[in-house]
Short mmCIF file of C-alpha atoms in Angstrom, two decimals:
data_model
loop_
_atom_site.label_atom_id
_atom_site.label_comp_id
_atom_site.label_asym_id
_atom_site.label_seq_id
_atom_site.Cartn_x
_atom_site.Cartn_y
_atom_site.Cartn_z
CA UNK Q 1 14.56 150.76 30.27
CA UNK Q 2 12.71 149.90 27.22
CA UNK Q 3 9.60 147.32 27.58
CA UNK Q 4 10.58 143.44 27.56
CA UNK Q 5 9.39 141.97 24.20
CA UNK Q 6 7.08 138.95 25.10
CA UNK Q 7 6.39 136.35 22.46
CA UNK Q 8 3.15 134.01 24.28
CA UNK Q 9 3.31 130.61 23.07
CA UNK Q 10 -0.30 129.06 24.56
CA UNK Q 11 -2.36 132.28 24.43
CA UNK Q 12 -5.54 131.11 22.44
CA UNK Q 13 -9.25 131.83 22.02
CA UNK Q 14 -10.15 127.79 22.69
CA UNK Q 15 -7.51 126.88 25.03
CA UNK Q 16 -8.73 124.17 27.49
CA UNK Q 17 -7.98 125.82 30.75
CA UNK Q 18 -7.31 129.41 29.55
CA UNK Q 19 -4.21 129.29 32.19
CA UNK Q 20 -2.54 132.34 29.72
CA UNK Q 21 -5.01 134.19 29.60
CA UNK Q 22 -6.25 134.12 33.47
CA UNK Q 23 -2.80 134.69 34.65
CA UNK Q 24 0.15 135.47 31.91
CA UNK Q 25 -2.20 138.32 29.76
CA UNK Q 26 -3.65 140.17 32.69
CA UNK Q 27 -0.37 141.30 34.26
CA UNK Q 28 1.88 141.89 30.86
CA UNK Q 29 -0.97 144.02 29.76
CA UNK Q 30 -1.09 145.94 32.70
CA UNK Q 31 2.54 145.81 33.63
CA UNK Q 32 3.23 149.88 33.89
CA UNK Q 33 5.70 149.93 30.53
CA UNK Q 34 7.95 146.44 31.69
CA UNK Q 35 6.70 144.30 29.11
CA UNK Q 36 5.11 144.11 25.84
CA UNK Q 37 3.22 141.49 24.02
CA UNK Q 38 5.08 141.42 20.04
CA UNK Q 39 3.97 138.55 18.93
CA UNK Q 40 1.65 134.90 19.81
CA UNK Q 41 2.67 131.22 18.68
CA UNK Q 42 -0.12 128.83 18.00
CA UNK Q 43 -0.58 125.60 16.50
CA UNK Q 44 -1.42 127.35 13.02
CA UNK Q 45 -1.02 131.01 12.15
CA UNK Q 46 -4.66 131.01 11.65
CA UNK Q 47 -5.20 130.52 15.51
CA UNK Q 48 -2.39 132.91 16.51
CA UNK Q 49 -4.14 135.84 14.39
CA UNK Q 50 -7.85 134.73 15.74
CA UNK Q 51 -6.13 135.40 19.50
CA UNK Q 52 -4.44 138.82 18.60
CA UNK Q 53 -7.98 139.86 17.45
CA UNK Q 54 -9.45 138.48 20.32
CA UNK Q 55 -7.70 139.76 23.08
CA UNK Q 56 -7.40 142.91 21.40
CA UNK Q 57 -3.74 142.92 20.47
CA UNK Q 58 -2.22 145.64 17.75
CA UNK Q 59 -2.53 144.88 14.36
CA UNK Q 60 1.16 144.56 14.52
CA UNK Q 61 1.82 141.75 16.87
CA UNK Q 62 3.00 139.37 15.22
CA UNK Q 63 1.34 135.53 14.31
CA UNK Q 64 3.16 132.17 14.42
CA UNK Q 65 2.18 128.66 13.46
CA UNK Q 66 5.26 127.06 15.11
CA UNK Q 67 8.01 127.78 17.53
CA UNK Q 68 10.99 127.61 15.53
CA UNK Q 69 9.29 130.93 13.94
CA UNK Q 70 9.15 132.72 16.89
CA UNK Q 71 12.74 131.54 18.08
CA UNK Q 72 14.13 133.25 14.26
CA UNK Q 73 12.05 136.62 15.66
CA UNK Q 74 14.87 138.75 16.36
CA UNK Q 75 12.27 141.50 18.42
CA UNK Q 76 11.30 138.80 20.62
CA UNK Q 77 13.68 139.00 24.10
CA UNK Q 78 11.73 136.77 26.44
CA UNK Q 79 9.37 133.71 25.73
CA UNK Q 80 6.34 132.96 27.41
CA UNK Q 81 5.19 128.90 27.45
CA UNK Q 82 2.05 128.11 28.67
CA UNK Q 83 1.13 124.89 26.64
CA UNK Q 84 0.01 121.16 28.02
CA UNK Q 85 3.16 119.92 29.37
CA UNK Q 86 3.75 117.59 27.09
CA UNK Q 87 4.26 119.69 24.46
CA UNK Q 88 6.70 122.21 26.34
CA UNK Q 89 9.94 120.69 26.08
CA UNK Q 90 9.78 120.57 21.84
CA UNK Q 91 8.05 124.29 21.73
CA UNK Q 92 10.59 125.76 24.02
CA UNK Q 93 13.84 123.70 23.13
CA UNK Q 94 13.83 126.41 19.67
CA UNK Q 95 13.57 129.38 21.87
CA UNK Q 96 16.73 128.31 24.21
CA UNK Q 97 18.59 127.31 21.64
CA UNK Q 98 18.28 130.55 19.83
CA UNK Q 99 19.24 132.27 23.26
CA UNK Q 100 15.55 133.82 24.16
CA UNK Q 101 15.20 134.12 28.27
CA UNK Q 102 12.16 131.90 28.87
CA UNK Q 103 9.56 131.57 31.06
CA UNK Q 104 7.85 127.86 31.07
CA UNK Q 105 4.69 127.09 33.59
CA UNK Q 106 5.08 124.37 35.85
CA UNK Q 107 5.64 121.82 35.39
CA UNK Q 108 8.92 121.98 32.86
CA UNK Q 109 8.75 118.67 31.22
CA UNK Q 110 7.32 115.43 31.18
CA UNK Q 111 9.97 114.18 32.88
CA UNK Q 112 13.21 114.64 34.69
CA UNK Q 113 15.55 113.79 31.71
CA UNK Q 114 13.93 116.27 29.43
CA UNK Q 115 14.20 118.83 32.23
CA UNK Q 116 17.68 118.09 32.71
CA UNK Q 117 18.18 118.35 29.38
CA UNK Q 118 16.73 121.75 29.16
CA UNK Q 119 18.84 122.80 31.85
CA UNK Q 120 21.92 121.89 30.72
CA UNK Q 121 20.97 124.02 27.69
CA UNK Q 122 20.13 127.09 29.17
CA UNK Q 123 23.34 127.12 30.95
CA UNK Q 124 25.18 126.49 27.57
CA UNK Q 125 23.50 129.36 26.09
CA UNK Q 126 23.17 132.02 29.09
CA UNK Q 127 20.07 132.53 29.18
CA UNK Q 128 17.87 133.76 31.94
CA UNK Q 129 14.89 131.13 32.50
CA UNK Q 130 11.56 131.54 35.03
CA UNK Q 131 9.42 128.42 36.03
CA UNK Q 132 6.10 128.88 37.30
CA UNK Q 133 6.30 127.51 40.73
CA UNK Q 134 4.63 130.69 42.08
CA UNK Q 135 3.83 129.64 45.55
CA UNK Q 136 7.39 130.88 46.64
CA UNK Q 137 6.19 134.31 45.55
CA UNK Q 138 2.69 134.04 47.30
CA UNK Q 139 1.96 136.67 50.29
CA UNK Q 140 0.32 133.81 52.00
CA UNK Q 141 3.77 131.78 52.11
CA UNK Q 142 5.84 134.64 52.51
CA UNK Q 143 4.21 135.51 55.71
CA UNK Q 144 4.34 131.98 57.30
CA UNK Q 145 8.17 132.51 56.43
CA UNK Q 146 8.75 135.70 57.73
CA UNK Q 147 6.83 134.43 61.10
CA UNK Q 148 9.00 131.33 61.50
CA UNK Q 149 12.25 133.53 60.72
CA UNK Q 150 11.11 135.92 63.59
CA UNK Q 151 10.92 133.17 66.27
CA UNK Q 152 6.60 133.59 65.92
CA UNK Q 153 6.80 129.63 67.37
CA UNK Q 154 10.41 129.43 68.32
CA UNK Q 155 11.69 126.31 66.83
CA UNK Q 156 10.59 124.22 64.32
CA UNK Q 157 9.44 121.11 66.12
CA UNK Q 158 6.85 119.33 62.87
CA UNK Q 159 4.97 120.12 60.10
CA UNK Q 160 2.05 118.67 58.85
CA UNK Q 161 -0.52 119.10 55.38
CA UNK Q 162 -3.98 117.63 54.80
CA UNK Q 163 -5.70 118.71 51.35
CA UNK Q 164 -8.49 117.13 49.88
CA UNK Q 165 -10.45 118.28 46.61
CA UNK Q 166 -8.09 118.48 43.68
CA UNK Q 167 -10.86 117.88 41.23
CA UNK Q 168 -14.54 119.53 41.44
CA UNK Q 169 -15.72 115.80 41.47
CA UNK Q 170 -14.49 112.46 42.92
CA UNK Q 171 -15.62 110.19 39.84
CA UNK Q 172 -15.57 112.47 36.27
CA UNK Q 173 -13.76 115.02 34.58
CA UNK Q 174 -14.55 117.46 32.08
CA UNK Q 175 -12.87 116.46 28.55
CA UNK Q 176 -10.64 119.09 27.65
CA UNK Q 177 -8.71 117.56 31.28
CA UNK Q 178 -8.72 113.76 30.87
CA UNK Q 179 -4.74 114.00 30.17
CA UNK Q 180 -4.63 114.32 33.69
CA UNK Q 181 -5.46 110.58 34.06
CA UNK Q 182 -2.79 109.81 31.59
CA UNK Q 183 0.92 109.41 33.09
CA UNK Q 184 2.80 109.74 29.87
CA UNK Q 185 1.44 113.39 29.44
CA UNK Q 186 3.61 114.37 32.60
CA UNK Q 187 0.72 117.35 33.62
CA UNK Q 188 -1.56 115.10 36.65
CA UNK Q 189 -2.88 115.28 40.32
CA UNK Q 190 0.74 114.36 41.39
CA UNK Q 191 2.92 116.36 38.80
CA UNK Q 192 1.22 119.44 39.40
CA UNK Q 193 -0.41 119.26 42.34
CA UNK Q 194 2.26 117.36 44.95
CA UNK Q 195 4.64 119.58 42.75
CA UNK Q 196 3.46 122.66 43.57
CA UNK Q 197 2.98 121.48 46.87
CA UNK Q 198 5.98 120.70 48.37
CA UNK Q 199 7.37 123.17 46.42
CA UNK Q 200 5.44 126.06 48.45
CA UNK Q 201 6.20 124.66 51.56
CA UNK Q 202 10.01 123.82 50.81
CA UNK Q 203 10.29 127.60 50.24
CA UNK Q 204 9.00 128.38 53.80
CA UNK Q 205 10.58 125.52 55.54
CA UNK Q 206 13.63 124.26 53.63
CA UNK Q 207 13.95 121.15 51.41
CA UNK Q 208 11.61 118.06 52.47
CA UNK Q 209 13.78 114.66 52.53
CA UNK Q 210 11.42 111.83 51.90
CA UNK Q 211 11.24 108.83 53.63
CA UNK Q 212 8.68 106.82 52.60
CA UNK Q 213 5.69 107.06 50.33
CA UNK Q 214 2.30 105.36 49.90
CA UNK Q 215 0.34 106.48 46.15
CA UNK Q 216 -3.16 104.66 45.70
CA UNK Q 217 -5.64 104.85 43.29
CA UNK Q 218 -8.58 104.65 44.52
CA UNK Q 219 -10.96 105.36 41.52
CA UNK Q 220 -9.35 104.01 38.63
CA UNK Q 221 -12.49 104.38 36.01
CA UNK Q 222 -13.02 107.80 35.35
CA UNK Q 223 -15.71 109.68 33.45
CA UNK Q 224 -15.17 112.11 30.82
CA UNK Q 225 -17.95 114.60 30.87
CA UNK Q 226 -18.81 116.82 27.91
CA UNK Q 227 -19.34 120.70 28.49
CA UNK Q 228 -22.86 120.22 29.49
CA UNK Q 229 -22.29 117.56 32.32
CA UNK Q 230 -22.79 114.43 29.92
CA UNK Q 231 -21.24 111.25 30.04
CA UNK Q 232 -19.58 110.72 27.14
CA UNK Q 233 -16.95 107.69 28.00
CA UNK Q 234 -15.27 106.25 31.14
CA UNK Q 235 -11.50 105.94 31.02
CA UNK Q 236 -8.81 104.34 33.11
CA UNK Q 237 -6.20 106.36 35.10
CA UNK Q 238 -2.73 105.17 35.94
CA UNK Q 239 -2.34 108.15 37.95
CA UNK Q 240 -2.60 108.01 41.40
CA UNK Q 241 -5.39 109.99 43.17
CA UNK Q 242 -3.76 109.53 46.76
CA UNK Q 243 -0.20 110.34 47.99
CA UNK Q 244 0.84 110.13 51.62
CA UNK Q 245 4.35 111.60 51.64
CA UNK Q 246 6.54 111.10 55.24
CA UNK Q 247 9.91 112.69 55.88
CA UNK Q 248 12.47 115.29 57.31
CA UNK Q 249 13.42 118.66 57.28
CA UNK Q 250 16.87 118.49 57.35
CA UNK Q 251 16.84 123.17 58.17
CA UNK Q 252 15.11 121.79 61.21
CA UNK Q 253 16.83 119.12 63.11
CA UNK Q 254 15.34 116.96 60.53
CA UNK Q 255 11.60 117.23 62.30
CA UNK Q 256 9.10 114.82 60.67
CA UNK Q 257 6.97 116.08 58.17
CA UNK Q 258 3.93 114.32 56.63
CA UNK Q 259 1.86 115.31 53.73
CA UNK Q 260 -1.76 113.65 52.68
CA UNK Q 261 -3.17 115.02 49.63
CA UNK Q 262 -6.46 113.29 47.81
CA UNK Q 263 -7.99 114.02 44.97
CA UNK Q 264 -11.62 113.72 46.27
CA UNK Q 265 -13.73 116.46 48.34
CA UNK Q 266 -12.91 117.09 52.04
CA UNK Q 267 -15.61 116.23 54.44
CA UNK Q 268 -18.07 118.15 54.44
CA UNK Q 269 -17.59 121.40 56.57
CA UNK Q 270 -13.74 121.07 56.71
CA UNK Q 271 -11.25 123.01 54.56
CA UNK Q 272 -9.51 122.10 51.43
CA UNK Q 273 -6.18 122.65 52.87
CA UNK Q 274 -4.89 122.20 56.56
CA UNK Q 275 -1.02 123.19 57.63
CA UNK Q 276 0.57 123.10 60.82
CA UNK Q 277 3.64 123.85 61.54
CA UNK Q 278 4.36 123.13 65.51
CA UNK Q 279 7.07 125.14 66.85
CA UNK Q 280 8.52 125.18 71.17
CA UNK Q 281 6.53 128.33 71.73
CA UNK Q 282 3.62 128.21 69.09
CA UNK Q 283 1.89 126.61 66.28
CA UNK Q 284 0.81 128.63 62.91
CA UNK Q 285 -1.96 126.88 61.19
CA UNK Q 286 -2.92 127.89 57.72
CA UNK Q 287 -6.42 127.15 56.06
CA UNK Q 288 -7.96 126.92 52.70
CA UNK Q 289 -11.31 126.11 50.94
CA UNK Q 290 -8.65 125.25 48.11
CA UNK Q 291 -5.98 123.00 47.51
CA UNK Q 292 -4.37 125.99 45.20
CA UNK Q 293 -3.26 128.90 46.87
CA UNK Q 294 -0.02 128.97 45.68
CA UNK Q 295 -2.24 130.06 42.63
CA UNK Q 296 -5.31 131.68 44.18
CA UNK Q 297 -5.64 132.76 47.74
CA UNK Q 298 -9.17 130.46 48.06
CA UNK Q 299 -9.84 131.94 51.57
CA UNK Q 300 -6.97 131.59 53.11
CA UNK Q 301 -6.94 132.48 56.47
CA UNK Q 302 -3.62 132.23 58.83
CA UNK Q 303 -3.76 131.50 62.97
CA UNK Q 304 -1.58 131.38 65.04
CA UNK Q 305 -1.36 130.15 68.82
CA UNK Q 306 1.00 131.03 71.46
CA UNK Q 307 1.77 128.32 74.11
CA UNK Q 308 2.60 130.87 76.44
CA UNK Q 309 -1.18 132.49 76.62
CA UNK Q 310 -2.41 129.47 77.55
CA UNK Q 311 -6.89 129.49 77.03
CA UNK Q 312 -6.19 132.28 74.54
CA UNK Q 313 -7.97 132.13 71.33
CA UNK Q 314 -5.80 131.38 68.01
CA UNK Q 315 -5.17 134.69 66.18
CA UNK Q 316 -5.85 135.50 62.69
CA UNK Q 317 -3.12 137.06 60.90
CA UNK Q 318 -2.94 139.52 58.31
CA UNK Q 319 -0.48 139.84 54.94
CA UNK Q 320 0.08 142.24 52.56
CA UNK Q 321 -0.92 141.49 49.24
CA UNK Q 322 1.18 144.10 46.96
CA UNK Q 323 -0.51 142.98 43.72
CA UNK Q 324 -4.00 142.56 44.86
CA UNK Q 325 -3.35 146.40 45.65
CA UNK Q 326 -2.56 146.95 42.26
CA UNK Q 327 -5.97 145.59 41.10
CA UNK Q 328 -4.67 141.98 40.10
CA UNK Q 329 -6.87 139.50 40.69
CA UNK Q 330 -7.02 135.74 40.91
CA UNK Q 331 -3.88 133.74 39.28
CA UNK Q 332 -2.09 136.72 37.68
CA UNK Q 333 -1.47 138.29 41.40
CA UNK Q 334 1.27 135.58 41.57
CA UNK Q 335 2.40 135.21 38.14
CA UNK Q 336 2.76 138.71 38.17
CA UNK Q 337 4.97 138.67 40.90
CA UNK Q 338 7.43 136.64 39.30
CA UNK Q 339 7.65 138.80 36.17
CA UNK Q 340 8.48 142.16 38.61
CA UNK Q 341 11.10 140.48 40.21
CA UNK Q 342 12.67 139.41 36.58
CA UNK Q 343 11.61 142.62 35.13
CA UNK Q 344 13.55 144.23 38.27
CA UNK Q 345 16.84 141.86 37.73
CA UNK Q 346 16.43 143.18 33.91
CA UNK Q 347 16.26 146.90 34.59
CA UNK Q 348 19.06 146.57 37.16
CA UNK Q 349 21.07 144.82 34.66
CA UNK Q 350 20.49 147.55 31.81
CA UNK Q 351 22.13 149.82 34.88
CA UNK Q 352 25.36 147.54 34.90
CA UNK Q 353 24.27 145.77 37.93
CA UNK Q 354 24.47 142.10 38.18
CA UNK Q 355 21.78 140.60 40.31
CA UNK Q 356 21.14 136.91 41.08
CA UNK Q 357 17.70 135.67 40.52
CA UNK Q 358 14.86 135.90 42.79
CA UNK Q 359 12.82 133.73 41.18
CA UNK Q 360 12.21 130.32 40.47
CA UNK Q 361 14.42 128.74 37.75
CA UNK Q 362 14.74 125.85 35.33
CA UNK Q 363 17.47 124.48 38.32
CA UNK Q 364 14.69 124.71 40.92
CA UNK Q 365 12.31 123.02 38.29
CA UNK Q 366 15.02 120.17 38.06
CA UNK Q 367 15.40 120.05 41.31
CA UNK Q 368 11.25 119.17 41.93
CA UNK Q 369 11.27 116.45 38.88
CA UNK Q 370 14.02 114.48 40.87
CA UNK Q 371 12.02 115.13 44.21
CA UNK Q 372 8.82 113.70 42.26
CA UNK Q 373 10.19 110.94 40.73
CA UNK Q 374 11.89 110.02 44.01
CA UNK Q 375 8.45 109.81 45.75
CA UNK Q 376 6.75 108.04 42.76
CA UNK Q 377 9.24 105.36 42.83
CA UNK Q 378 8.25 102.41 40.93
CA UNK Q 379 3.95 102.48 41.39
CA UNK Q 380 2.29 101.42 38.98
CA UNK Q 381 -1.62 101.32 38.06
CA UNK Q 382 -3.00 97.82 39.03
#
């Protein structure tokens, strides 16, 4: 099968959290003849060109000041957007309509409605979408699955997730990330964060029902730090920096589930990220010094006790990491995972074979909006 022609809209020199490059460039690089980068989309031509010298593209890649450009590229088959989320829905809206497959990070949109929107508009025009909700893709998740679908605990009695540490510091930002303090943006703590979240853990455990919810914000003035650790102003967030989430688990019995998640460090000597899951036989508990590893595996360790063995020791279990293997490292381990299995569906497809996506789509993307909004309800910033 001949390479997939990527057009990257987001893949810049001066980009504020270089999320393209860490993640999107590494694997399609690198991706053994599946894809191949054609052409960038900036916010001027001038920008595009500066990143296909940078990142040592071919002279021929192509350079794009907008996204209707790229969407008129007849050579481009699938479109890469990794933007701030408030500008996705108007750069990729072009690409869909011209009937490019796309592949948007996480979250889709601002908002539900756009999302929807979206949607509806893929489906209109057939074409294949990806989100980037890669936790479902992560070996760390995949294992806790495959243990609770063996009968590793028997059944599934409760679940429970502590993370703390969203930020590097409780009080301040650095400036190229105050949007995350603003609401309106749609790219936050909770947006990204709780999405990706309960996302990861739906794909292990089955859709979370929520009951009730408690957001606070706790540290409403926030600093904005400059690239050397100065002050430069304080802001005010209408975001909130802690969620409590209860609910059900309606693949299990509907067995309680409860999620805390704050922005600010975990005490000190604790990890990031705590996860039970207490089955009739056993309980897995999975640990992190991160609040990310549907993104980065951040020392992730999983144990595991057995009720039966009773004064026995928890035991560390091992995964296999397939891309890490392949030399990926960081972020693009699980990005990359989600472009094999849509490079896989394409190559089978080339072969006459229809095969239903294994990946995240713009449905499942829809599907986390509503969940978000649902648990948001109508808080507001005092």
């Amino acid at each position: 099968m001949a390479p997939i022609r990527v057009g990257i809209i987001g893949l810049s020199k001066s980009s504020a959290t270089s999320w393209a490059s860490a993640a999107h460039f590494p694997y399609l690089v690198a991706s053994e003849g599946k894809y191949e980068i054609k052409a960038l989309c900036n916010s001027s031509i001038e920008s595009a060109q500066k990143a296909i010298e940078g990142y040592s593209l071919p002279s021929t890649t192509k350079a794009y000041g907008n996204p209707q450009d790229l969407a008129n590229d007849p050579d481009i088959d699938l479109v890469v957007c990794s933007t701030r989320v408030d500008v996705h829905y108007k750069t990729i809206k072009p690409n869909v309509e011209a009937g490019k497959d796309v592949f948007v990070e996480w979250p889709l949109t601002s908002n539900a409605q756009d999302s929807e929107e979206l949607v509806h508009l893929a489906n209109q025009k057939k074409v294949k979408t990806v989100i980037g909700l890669q936790g479902r893709v992560s070996p760390i998740y995949l294992k806790v699955k495959e243990m609770i679908e063996g009968g590793k605990i028997g059944e599934v009695l409760s679940s429970s997730i502590t993370a703390s540490g969203a930020t590097k510091y409780r009080d301040s930002i650095g400036e190229s990330l105050a949007y995350f303090f603003d609401r309106h943006v749609g790219g936050n703590l909770f947006t990204i964060y709780i999405g990706h979240l309960t996302d990861s853990i739906s794909s292990v455990l089955g859709p979370i029902k929520p009951k009730t919810s408690n957001l606070s914000l706790l540290r409403p003035d926030v600093k904005i730090l400059s690239s050397s650790g100065e002050t430069l102003r304080t802001i005010k967030s209408d975001v909130p920096d802690r969620f409590q989430i209860e609910g059900s688990l309606p693949s299990f019995s509907n067995a309680p589930i409860s999620i805390s998640f704050r922005r600010s460090a975990p005490f000190k000597g604790t990890p990031a990220y705590i996860w039970s899951i207490e089955g009739s036989k056993g309980e897995i508990r999975v640990e992190a010094d991160g609040t990310s590893i549907h993104a980065f595996e951040q020392n992730a360790r999983i144990l595991v006790e057995d009720f039966a063995k009773s004064g026995a020791e928890a035991a560390n279990v091992p995964w296999d990491d397939p891309m890490a293997d392949r030399g990926f490292k960081g972020p693009a381990r699980n990005i990359g995972s989600l472009y094999e299995a849509f490079a896989a569906a394409a190559a089978a497809e080339a072969e006459g074979e229809k095969e239903s996506a294994s990946w995240p789509t713009f449905e499942d993307a829809l599907e986390r909006h509503r969940f978000l909004e649902a648990v948001w309800g109508d808080w507001h910033a005092a």
